[in-house]
PDB file of C-alpha atoms and ligand atoms in Angstrom:
ATOM      1  CA  UNK A   1      94.405-177.595 -38.743  1.00 84.00           C
ATOM      2  CA  UNK A   2      91.138-179.434 -38.383  1.00 95.00           C
ATOM      3  CA  UNK A   3      87.873-179.980 -40.206  1.00 98.00           C
ATOM      4  CA  UNK A   4      84.934-178.742 -38.151  1.00 98.00           C
ATOM      5  CA  UNK A   5      81.417-180.226 -38.196  1.00 98.00           C
ATOM      6  CA  UNK A   6      78.850-177.908 -39.829  1.00 98.00           C
ATOM      7  CA  UNK A   7      75.444-177.362 -38.177  1.00 98.00           C
ATOM      8  CA  UNK A   8      72.498-178.145 -40.451  1.00 96.00           C
ATOM      9  CA  UNK A   9      69.265-176.151 -40.729  1.00 96.00           C
ATOM     10  CA  UNK A  10      66.962-176.114 -38.723  1.00 95.00           C
ATOM     11  CA  UNK A  11      69.429-176.642 -35.838  1.00 96.00           C
ATOM     12  CA  UNK A  12      68.453-174.069 -33.159  1.00 98.00           C
ATOM     13  CA  UNK A  13      72.142-173.218 -32.596  1.00 98.00           C
ATOM     14  CA  UNK A  14      72.072-171.472 -36.034  1.00 98.00           C
ATOM     15  CA  UNK A  15      69.815-168.889 -34.308  1.00 98.00           C
ATOM     16  CA  UNK A  16      72.399-167.770 -31.725  1.00 98.00           C
ATOM     17  CA  UNK A  17      73.822-164.244 -32.033  1.00 98.00           C
ATOM     18  CA  UNK A  18      77.619-164.111 -32.304  1.00 99.00           C
ATOM     19  CA  UNK A  19      79.610-162.135 -29.712  1.00 98.00           C
ATOM     20  CA  UNK A  20      82.109-159.400 -30.622  1.00 98.00           C
ATOM     21  CA  UNK A  21      85.722-160.591 -30.577  1.00 98.00           C
ATOM     22  CA  UNK A  22      87.538-158.568 -27.907  1.00 97.00           C
ATOM     23  CA  UNK A  23      91.092-159.532 -28.921  1.00 97.00           C
ATOM     24  CA  UNK A  24      92.390-161.155 -32.097  1.00 98.00           C
ATOM     25  CA  UNK A  25      94.642-163.768 -30.494  1.00 97.00           C
ATOM     26  CA  UNK A  26      96.017-167.186 -31.478  1.00 98.00           C
ATOM     27  CA  UNK A  27      92.762-168.944 -30.558  1.00 98.00           C
ATOM     28  CA  UNK A  28      90.902-166.737 -33.070  1.00 98.00           C
ATOM     29  CA  UNK A  29      93.616-167.279 -35.723  1.00 98.00           C
ATOM     30  CA  UNK A  30      93.355-171.065 -35.133  1.00 98.00           C
ATOM     31  CA  UNK A  31      89.544-170.972 -35.451  1.00 98.00           C
ATOM     32  CA  UNK A  32      89.838-168.898 -38.663  1.00 98.00           C
ATOM     33  CA  UNK A  33      92.348-171.405 -40.134  1.00 98.00           C
ATOM     34  CA  UNK A  34      90.104-174.368 -39.233  1.00 98.00           C
ATOM     35  CA  UNK A  35      87.075-172.595 -40.711  1.00 98.00           C
ATOM     36  CA  UNK A  36      88.983-171.890 -43.951  1.00 98.00           C
ATOM     37  CA  UNK A  37      90.045-175.543 -44.171  1.00 98.00           C
ATOM     38  CA  UNK A  38      86.422-176.632 -43.555  1.00 98.00           C
ATOM     39  CA  UNK A  39      85.104-174.193 -46.208  1.00 98.00           C
ATOM     40  CA  UNK A  40      87.667-175.325 -48.831  1.00 98.00           C
ATOM     41  CA  UNK A  41      87.017-179.022 -48.110  1.00 98.00           C
ATOM     42  CA  UNK A  42      83.215-178.673 -48.382  1.00 98.00           C
ATOM     43  CA  UNK A  43      83.717-177.027 -50.928  1.00 98.00           C
ATOM     44  CA  UNK A  44      82.075-173.675 -50.249  1.00 98.00           C
ATOM     45  CA  UNK A  45      82.658-169.976 -50.865  1.00 98.00           C
ATOM     46  CA  UNK A  46      81.764-168.714 -47.391  1.00 98.00           C
ATOM     47  CA  UNK A  47      81.441-169.935 -43.810  1.00 99.00           C
ATOM     48  CA  UNK A  48      80.439-168.102 -40.624  1.00 99.00           C
ATOM     49  CA  UNK A  49      81.628-169.184 -37.149  1.00 99.00           C
ATOM     50  CA  UNK A  50      77.957-169.699 -36.164  1.00 99.00           C
ATOM     51  CA  UNK A  51      77.800-172.598 -38.637  1.00 99.00           C
ATOM     52  CA  UNK A  52      80.555-174.461 -36.765  1.00 98.00           C
ATOM     53  CA  UNK A  53      78.894-173.738 -33.391  1.00 98.00           C
ATOM     54  CA  UNK A  54      81.439-171.018 -32.444  1.00 98.00           C
ATOM     55  CA  UNK A  55      79.366-167.956 -31.616  1.00 98.00           C
ATOM     56  CA  UNK A  56      81.928-165.242 -32.360  1.00 98.00           C
ATOM     57  CA  UNK A  57      81.901-162.552 -35.059  1.00 98.00           C
ATOM     58  CA  UNK A  58      84.193-164.346 -37.512  1.00 99.00           C
ATOM     59  CA  UNK A  59      83.624-165.180 -41.205  1.00 99.00           C
ATOM     60  CA  UNK A  60      85.786-166.693 -43.960  1.00 99.00           C
ATOM     61  CA  UNK A  61      85.068-166.128 -47.671  1.00 99.00           C
ATOM     62  CA  UNK A  62      86.826-167.107 -50.898  1.00 98.00           C
ATOM     63  CA  UNK A  63      84.894-166.609 -54.122  1.00 98.00           C
ATOM     64  CA  UNK A  64      87.989-166.930 -56.379  1.00 98.00           C
ATOM     65  CA  UNK A  65      88.115-169.669 -59.036  1.00 97.00           C
ATOM     66  CA  UNK A  66      91.530-170.964 -57.861  1.00 97.00           C
ATOM     67  CA  UNK A  67      90.727-170.690 -54.118  1.00 97.00           C
ATOM     68  CA  UNK A  68      93.604-168.255 -53.557  1.00 97.00           C
ATOM     69  CA  UNK A  69      91.797-165.151 -52.221  1.00 98.00           C
ATOM     70  CA  UNK A  70      90.807-165.864 -48.651  1.00 98.00           C
ATOM     71  CA  UNK A  71      89.001-162.999 -46.924  1.00 98.00           C
ATOM     72  CA  UNK A  72      88.571-163.097 -43.144  1.00 98.00           C
ATOM     73  CA  UNK A  73      86.016-160.818 -41.490  1.00 98.00           C
ATOM     74  CA  UNK A  74      86.212-160.100 -37.751  1.00 98.00           C
ATOM     75  CA  UNK A  75      83.512-157.957 -36.096  1.00 98.00           C
ATOM     76  CA  UNK A  76      82.360-156.796 -39.561  1.00 98.00           C
ATOM     77  CA  UNK A  77      80.145-153.702 -39.917  1.00 98.00           C
ATOM     78  CA  UNK A  78      78.434-152.581 -43.126  1.00 98.00           C
ATOM     79  CA  UNK A  79      79.084-148.845 -43.503  1.00 98.00           C
ATOM     80  CA  UNK A  80      77.449-148.342 -46.923  1.00 98.00           C
ATOM     81  CA  UNK A  81      74.967-150.305 -48.997  1.00 98.00           C
ATOM     82  CA  UNK A  82      73.482-149.477 -52.428  1.00 98.00           C
ATOM     83  CA  UNK A  83      71.427-151.005 -55.180  1.00 98.00           C
ATOM     84  CA  UNK A  84      69.733-154.342 -55.485  1.00 98.00           C
ATOM     85  CA  UNK A  85      70.569-157.721 -56.986  1.00 98.00           C
ATOM     86  CA  UNK A  86      68.947-161.140 -57.047  1.00 98.00           C
ATOM     87  CA  UNK A  87      71.256-164.123 -56.672  1.00 98.00           C
ATOM     88  CA  UNK A  88      70.536-167.822 -56.365  1.00 98.00           C
ATOM     89  CA  UNK A  89      72.031-168.622 -52.955  1.00 98.00           C
ATOM     90  CA  UNK A  90      72.983-171.857 -51.263  1.00 98.00           C
ATOM     91  CA  UNK A  91      74.439-172.570 -47.839  1.00 98.00           C
ATOM     92  CA  UNK A  92      76.630-175.278 -46.345  1.00 98.00           C
ATOM     93  CA  UNK A  93      74.066-175.487 -43.517  1.00 98.00           C
ATOM     94  CA  UNK A  94      71.210-176.035 -46.000  1.00 98.00           C
ATOM     95  CA  UNK A  95      72.717-178.669 -48.340  1.00 96.00           C
ATOM     96  CA  UNK A  96      71.205-179.214 -51.778  1.00 95.00           C
ATOM     97  CA  UNK A  97      68.867-176.193 -51.580  1.00 97.00           C
ATOM     98  CA  UNK A  98      69.303-173.129 -53.833  1.00 98.00           C
ATOM     99  CA  UNK A  99      66.871-170.200 -53.925  1.00 98.00           C
ATOM    100  CA  UNK A 100      66.849-166.614 -55.197  1.00 98.00           C
ATOM    101  CA  UNK A 101      67.366-163.878 -52.593  1.00 98.00           C
ATOM    102  CA  UNK A 102      67.367-160.074 -53.104  1.00 98.00           C
ATOM    103  CA  UNK A 103      70.205-158.132 -51.453  1.00 98.00           C
ATOM    104  CA  UNK A 104      72.232-154.942 -51.875  1.00 98.00           C
ATOM    105  CA  UNK A 105      74.422-154.898 -55.012  1.00 98.00           C
ATOM    106  CA  UNK A 106      77.239-152.974 -53.353  1.00 98.00           C
ATOM    107  CA  UNK A 107      78.482-152.864 -49.764  1.00 98.00           C
ATOM    108  CA  UNK A 108      81.380-151.321 -47.880  1.00 98.00           C
ATOM    109  CA  UNK A 109      82.463-153.290 -44.829  1.00 98.00           C
ATOM    110  CA  UNK A 110      84.676-152.225 -41.956  1.00 98.00           C
ATOM    111  CA  UNK A 111      86.454-155.212 -40.376  1.00 98.00           C
ATOM    112  CA  UNK A 112      89.349-156.225 -38.166  1.00 98.00           C
ATOM    113  CA  UNK A 113      92.151-158.258 -39.756  1.00 98.00           C
ATOM    114  CA  UNK A 114      93.865-161.406 -38.414  1.00 97.00           C
ATOM    115  CA  UNK A 115      96.817-159.294 -37.256  1.00 96.00           C
ATOM    116  CA  UNK A 116      94.492-157.031 -35.288  1.00 87.00           C
ATOM    117  CA  UNK A 117      94.479-154.147 -37.770  1.00 97.00           C
ATOM    118  CA  UNK A 118      91.460-152.548 -39.413  1.00 98.00           C
ATOM    119  CA  UNK A 119      90.479-152.439 -43.077  1.00 98.00           C
ATOM    120  CA  UNK A 120      87.572-151.499 -45.292  1.00 98.00           C
ATOM    121  CA  UNK A 121      86.423-153.834 -48.045  1.00 98.00           C
ATOM    122  CA  UNK A 122      84.354-152.650 -50.998  1.00 98.00           C
ATOM    123  CA  UNK A 123      82.327-155.376 -52.663  1.00 98.00           C
ATOM    124  CA  UNK A 124      79.943-155.735 -55.622  1.00 98.00           C
ATOM    125  CA  UNK A 125      78.092-158.694 -57.120  1.00 98.00           C
ATOM    126  CA  UNK A 126      78.769-162.167 -55.735  1.00 98.00           C
ATOM    127  CA  UNK A 127      81.256-160.963 -53.091  1.00 98.00           C
ATOM    128  CA  UNK A 128      78.674-158.462 -51.806  1.00 98.00           C
ATOM    129  CA  UNK A 129      76.044-161.239 -51.666  1.00 98.00           C
ATOM    130  CA  UNK A 130      78.422-163.550 -49.841  1.00 98.00           C
ATOM    131  CA  UNK A 131      79.378-160.910 -47.248  1.00 99.00           C
ATOM    132  CA  UNK A 132      75.697-160.155 -46.520  1.00 99.00           C
ATOM    133  CA  UNK A 133      74.792-163.871 -46.352  1.00 99.00           C
ATOM    134  CA  UNK A 134      77.629-164.656 -43.919  1.00 99.00           C
ATOM    135  CA  UNK A 135      77.000-161.568 -41.771  1.00 99.00           C
ATOM    136  CA  UNK A 136      73.357-162.687 -41.458  1.00 99.00           C
ATOM    137  CA  UNK A 137      74.591-165.963 -39.910  1.00 99.00           C
ATOM    138  CA  UNK A 138      76.331-163.940 -37.158  1.00 99.00           C
ATOM    139  CA  UNK A 139      72.896-162.502 -36.272  1.00 98.00           C
ATOM    140  CA  UNK A 140      71.254-165.943 -36.247  1.00 99.00           C
ATOM    141  CA  UNK A 141      69.692-165.453 -39.671  1.00 98.00           C
ATOM    142  CA  UNK A 142      69.659-168.040 -42.486  1.00 98.00           C
ATOM    143  CA  UNK A 143      68.869-167.277 -46.182  1.00 98.00           C
ATOM    144  CA  UNK A 144      65.797-169.519 -45.909  1.00 98.00           C
ATOM    145  CA  UNK A 145      64.248-166.818 -43.649  1.00 98.00           C
ATOM    146  CA  UNK A 146      63.795-164.583 -46.750  1.00 98.00           C
ATOM    147  CA  UNK A 147      61.623-167.180 -48.543  1.00 98.00           C
ATOM    148  CA  UNK A 148      57.848-167.680 -48.440  1.00 98.00           C
ATOM    149  CA  UNK A 149      56.398-169.851 -45.656  1.00 97.00           C
ATOM    150  CA  UNK A 150      55.485-172.460 -48.278  1.00 98.00           C
ATOM    151  CA  UNK A 151      59.099-172.694 -49.507  1.00 98.00           C
ATOM    152  CA  UNK A 152      60.411-172.798 -45.927  1.00 97.00           C
ATOM    153  CA  UNK A 153      58.105-175.712 -45.116  1.00 97.00           C
ATOM    154  CA  UNK A 154      59.182-177.595 -48.258  1.00 97.00           C
ATOM    155  CA  UNK A 155      62.853-177.072 -47.387  1.00 97.00           C
ATOM    156  CA  UNK A 156      62.320-178.393 -43.836  1.00 96.00           C
ATOM    157  CA  UNK A 157      60.580-181.476 -45.235  1.00 96.00           C
ATOM    158  CA  UNK A 158      63.341-182.103 -47.807  1.00 96.00           C
ATOM    159  CA  UNK A 159      66.155-181.710 -45.252  1.00 95.00           C
ATOM    160  CA  UNK A 160      64.371-183.966 -42.716  1.00 93.00           C
ATOM    161  CA  UNK A 161      64.109-186.623 -45.447  1.00 94.00           C
ATOM    162  CA  UNK A 162      67.836-186.193 -46.325  1.00 90.00           C
ATOM    163  CA  UNK A 163      68.732-186.530 -42.630  1.00 89.00           C
ATOM    164  CA  UNK A 164      66.677-189.759 -42.342  1.00 93.00           C
ATOM    165  CA  UNK A 165      68.361-191.188 -45.430  1.00 92.00           C
ATOM    166  CA  UNK A 166      71.890-190.478 -44.133  1.00 88.00           C
ATOM    167  CA  UNK A 167      71.096-191.796 -40.627  1.00 79.00           C
TER     168      UNK A 167
HETATM  169  C1  QAP B   1      76.982-168.573 -49.212  1.00 84.99           C
HETATM  170  O1  QAP B   1      77.479-170.824 -49.608  1.00 84.99           O
HETATM  171  C2  QAP B   1      76.619-168.055 -50.574  1.00 84.99           C
HETATM  172  O2  QAP B   1      73.951-176.849 -50.939  1.00 84.99           O
HETATM  173  C3  QAP B   1      78.070-169.616 -49.216  1.00 84.99           C
HETATM  174  O3  QAP B   1      75.291-179.140 -51.308  1.00 84.99           O
HETATM  175  C4  QAP B   1      76.083-168.891 -51.546  1.00 84.99           C
HETATM  176  O4  QAP B   1      79.436-171.879 -49.832  1.00 84.99           O
HETATM  177  C5  QAP B   1      76.805-166.758 -50.870  1.00 84.99           C
HETATM  178  C6  QAP B   1      77.342-175.560 -50.750  1.00 84.99           C
HETATM  179  C7  QAP B   1      75.765-168.402 -52.805  1.00 84.99           C
HETATM  180  C8  QAP B   1      76.509-166.269 -52.116  1.00 84.99           C
HETATM  181  C9  QAP B   1      75.985-167.085 -53.087  1.00 84.99           C
HETATM  182  C10 QAP B   1      75.981-175.612 -50.738  1.00 84.99           C
HETATM  183  C11 QAP B   1      78.046-176.738 -50.939  1.00 84.99           C
HETATM  184  C12 QAP B   1      78.081-174.308 -50.515  1.00 84.99           C
HETATM  185  C13 QAP B   1      75.309-176.804 -50.941  1.00 84.99           C
HETATM  186  C14 QAP B   1      78.230-171.923 -49.889  1.00 84.99           C
HETATM  187  C15 QAP B   1      76.005-177.990 -51.133  1.00 84.99           C
HETATM  188  C16 QAP B   1      77.377-177.955 -51.135  1.00 84.99           C
HETATM  189  C17 QAP B   1      77.481-173.140 -50.199  1.00 84.99           C
HETATM  190 CO1   CO B   2      75.218-169.918 -45.152  1.00 84.99          CO
END
């Protein structure tokens, strides 16, 4: 297992669209394990392959308190969405920034599993938010994109300052 470096907003590589995974093989299982390790170490509740500069349709999520309920999404597709909720989101690629975003309250997601099978996941609340947030990354979208231009500019300024201070 290995910890992977996480791209930071506004890195242009966060804008790449992830490719479909043709076969769930050992290289995908290894990437998923490394992504899970990276997410747990951060610590975070979700990480998309895009964020570790691997442009494949792969996501890991664990919103459980005791970090025991790892969910892996491969080529995920939302088949149903209903309702609306506002949640204060963060992102490992946008450290220290938290802002309210409106998303569907309930989603159904069709996904491949690590053993190459198929399953459907039904999610409400935080899990539904997390799935939508991570699936956005696979399309090159970051939660900051939903905010006003003024907020986006302030976030860029704050992150540039953080980057200078850590350099
Ligand atoms: C996405 O985000 C998410 O700023 C996952 O300094 C967030 O794991 C979905 C994190 C909220 C739904 C609701 C962020 C860690 C982790 C930071 C994360 C930070 C350290 C974010
Ligand atoms: Co994110």
